[in-house]
PDB file of C-alpha atoms in Angstrom:
ATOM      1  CA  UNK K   1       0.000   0.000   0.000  1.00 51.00           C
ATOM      2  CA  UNK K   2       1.667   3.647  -1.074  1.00 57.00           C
ATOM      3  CA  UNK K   3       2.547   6.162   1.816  1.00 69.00           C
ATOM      4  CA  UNK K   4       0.401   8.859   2.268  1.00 80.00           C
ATOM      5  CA  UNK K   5       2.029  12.062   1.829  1.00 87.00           C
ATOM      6  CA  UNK K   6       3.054  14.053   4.982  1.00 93.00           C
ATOM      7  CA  UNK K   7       2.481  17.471   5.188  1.00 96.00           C
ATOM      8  CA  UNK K   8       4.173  19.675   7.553  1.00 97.00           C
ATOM      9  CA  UNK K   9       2.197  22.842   8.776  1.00 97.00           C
ATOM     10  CA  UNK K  10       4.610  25.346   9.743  1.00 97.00           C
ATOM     11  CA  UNK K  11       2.244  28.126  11.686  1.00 96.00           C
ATOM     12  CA  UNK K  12       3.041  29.508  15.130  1.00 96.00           C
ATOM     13  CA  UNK K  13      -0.833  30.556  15.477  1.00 95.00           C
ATOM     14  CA  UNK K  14      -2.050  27.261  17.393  1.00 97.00           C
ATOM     15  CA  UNK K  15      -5.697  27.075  16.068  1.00 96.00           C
ATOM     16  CA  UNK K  16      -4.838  27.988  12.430  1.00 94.00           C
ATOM     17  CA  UNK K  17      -1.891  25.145  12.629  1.00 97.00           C
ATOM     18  CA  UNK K  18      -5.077  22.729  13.754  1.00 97.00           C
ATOM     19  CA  UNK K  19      -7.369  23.906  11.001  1.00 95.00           C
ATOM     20  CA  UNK K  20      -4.899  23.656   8.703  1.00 96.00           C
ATOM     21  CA  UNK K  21      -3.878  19.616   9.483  1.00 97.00           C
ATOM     22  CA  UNK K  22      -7.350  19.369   9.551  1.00 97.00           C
ATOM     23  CA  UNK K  23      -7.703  20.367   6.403  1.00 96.00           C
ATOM     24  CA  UNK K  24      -5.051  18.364   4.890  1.00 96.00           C
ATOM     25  CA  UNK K  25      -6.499  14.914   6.853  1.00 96.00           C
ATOM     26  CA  UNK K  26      -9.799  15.345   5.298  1.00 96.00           C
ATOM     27  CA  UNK K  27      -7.963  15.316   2.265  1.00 95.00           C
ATOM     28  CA  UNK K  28      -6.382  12.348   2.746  1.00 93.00           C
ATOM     29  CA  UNK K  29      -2.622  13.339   3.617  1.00 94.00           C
ATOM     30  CA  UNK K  30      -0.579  12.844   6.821  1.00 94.00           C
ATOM     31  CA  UNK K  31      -0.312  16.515   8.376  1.00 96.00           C
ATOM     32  CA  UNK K  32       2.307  16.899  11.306  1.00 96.00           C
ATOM     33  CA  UNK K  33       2.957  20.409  13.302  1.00 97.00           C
ATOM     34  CA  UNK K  34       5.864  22.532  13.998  1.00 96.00           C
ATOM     35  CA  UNK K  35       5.398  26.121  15.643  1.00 97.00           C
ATOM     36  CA  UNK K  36       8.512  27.993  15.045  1.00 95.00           C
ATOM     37  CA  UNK K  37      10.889  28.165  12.105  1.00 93.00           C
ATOM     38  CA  UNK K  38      13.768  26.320  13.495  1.00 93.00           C
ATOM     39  CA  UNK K  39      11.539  23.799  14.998  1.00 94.00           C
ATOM     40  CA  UNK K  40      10.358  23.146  11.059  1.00 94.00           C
ATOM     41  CA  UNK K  41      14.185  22.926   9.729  1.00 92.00           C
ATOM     42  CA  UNK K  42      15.131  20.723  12.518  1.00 92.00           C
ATOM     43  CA  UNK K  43      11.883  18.160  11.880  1.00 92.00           C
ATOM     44  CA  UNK K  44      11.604  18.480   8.158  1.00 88.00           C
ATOM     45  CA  UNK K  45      13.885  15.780   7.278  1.00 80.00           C
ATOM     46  CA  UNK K  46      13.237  13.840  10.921  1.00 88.00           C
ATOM     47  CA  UNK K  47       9.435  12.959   9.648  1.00 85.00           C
ATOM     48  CA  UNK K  48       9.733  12.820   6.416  1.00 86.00           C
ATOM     49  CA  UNK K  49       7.987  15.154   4.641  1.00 92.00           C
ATOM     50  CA  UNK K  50       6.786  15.707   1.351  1.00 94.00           C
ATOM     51  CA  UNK K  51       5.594  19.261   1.398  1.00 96.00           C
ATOM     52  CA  UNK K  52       5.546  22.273   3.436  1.00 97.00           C
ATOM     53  CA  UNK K  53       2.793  25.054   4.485  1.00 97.00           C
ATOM     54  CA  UNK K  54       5.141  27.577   5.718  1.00 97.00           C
ATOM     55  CA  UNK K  55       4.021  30.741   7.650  1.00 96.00           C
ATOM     56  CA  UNK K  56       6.164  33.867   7.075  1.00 95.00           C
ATOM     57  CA  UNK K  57       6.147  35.635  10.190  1.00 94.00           C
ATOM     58  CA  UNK K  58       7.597  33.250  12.772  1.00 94.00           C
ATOM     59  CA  UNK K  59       9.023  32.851  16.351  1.00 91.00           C
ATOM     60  CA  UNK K  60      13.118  33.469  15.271  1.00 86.00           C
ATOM     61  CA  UNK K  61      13.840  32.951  11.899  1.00 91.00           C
ATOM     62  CA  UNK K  62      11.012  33.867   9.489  1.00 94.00           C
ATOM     63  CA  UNK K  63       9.234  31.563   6.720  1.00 96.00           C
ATOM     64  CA  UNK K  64      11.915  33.249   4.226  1.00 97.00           C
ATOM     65  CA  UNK K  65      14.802  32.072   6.134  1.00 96.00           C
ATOM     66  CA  UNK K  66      13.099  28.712   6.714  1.00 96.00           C
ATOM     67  CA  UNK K  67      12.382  28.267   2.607  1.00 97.00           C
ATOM     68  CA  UNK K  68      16.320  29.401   2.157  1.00 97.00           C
ATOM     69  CA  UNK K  69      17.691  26.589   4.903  1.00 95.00           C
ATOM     70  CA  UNK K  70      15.543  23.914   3.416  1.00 95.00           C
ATOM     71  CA  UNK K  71      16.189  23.967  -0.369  1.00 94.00           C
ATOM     72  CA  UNK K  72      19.914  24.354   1.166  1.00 94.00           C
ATOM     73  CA  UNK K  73      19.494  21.455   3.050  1.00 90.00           C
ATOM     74  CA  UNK K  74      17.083  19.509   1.642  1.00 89.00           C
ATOM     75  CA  UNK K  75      16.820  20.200  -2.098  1.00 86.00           C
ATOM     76  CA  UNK K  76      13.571  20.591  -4.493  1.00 86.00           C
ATOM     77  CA  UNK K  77      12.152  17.472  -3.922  1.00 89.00           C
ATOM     78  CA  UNK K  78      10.926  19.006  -1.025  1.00 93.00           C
ATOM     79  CA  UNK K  79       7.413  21.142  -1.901  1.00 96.00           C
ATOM     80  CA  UNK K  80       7.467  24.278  -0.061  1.00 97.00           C
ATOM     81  CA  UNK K  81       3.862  26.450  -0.367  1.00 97.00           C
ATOM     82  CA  UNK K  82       3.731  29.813   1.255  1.00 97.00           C
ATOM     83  CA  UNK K  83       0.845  30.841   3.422  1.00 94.00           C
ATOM     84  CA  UNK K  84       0.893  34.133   5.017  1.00 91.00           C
ATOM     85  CA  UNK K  85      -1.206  37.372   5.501  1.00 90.00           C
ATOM     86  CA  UNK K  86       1.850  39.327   3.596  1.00 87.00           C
ATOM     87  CA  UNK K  87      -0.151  40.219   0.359  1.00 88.00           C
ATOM     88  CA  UNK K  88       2.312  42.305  -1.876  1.00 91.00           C
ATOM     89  CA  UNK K  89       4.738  42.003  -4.552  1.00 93.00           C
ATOM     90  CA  UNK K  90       7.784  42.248  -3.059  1.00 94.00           C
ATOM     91  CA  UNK K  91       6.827  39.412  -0.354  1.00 93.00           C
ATOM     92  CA  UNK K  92       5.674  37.093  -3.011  1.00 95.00           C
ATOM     93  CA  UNK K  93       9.172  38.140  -5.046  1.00 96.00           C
ATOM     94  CA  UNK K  94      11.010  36.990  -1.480  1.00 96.00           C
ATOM     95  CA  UNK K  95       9.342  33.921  -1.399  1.00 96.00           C
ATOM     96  CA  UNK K  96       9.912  32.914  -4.580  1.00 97.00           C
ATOM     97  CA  UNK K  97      13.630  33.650  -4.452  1.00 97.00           C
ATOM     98  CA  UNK K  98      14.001  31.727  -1.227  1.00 97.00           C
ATOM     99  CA  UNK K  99      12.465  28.840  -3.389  1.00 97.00           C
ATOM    100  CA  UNK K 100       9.064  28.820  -2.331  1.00 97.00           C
ATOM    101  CA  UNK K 101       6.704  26.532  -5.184  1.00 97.00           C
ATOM    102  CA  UNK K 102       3.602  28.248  -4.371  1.00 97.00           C
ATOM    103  CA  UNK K 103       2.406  31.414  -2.445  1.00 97.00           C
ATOM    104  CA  UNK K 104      -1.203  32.019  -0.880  1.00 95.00           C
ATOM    105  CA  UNK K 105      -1.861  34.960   0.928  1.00 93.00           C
ATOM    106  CA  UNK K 106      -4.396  34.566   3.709  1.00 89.00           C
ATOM    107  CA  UNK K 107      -7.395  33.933   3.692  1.00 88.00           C
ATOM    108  CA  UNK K 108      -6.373  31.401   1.034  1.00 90.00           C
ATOM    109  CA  UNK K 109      -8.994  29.045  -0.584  1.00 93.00           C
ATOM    110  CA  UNK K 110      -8.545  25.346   0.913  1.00 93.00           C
ATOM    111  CA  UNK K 111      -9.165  23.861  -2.309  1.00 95.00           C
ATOM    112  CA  UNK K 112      -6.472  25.607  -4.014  1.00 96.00           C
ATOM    113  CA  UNK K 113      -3.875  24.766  -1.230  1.00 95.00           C
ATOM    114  CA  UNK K 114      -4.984  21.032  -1.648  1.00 95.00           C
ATOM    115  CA  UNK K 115      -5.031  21.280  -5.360  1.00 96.00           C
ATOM    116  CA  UNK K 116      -1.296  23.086  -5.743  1.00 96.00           C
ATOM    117  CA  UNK K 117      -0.122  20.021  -3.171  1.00 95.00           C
ATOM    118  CA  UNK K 118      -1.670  17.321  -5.281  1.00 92.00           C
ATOM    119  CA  UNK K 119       0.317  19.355  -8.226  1.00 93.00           C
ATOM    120  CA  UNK K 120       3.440  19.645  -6.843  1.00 91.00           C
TER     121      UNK K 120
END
């Protein structure tokens, strides 16, 4: 039987991590939670994930930093999708060129999110 992808939910806001696993479970993908940027670099790897929904603003290093260290460390075959409530160019540009796939500004439509993961 194929693993179900894992989905780590990068979100220091406590009930918007929850609604967000939520969202990816009744979808049918493994969703596991990390609170602060370094807390996400240092699991990543440790629980094998597939994709990323990484916050921007974050406890110590911010989402950008976090997208940088992971493609570093990581690679591409990692899918990192943005989700944060910084709607403007130059935040999208920054996410994008720290390697972010994907960028949703919130509120951000669920089935989008789920359909970009599928995607990527």
């Amino acid at each position: 039987m194929p693993k179900c992808p894992v989905v780590m939910v990068v979100e220091d806001d406590a009930e918007m991590n929850e609604l967000q696993r939520e969202l990816l479970e009744l979808n049918g993908l493994d969703a596991v939670a990390a609170f602060t940027g370094n807390e996400a670099i240092d699991q990543a790897s440790k629980c094998g994930a597939d994709a990323i929904l990484l916050d921007v603003m974050l406890p110590g290093c911010d989402g950008f930093d976090v997208c940088r260290s992971l493609r570093k460390h990581i690679g591409s075959s990692l899918a990192i999708v943005m989700v944060t409530a910084l709607d403007n160019e130059d935040c999208r540009r920054s996410g994008f060129e720290a390697g972010a796939d994907a960028y949703f500004a919130k509120p951000f439509d669920p089935d989008e999110i789920i359909a970009t993961l599928r995607m990527l």
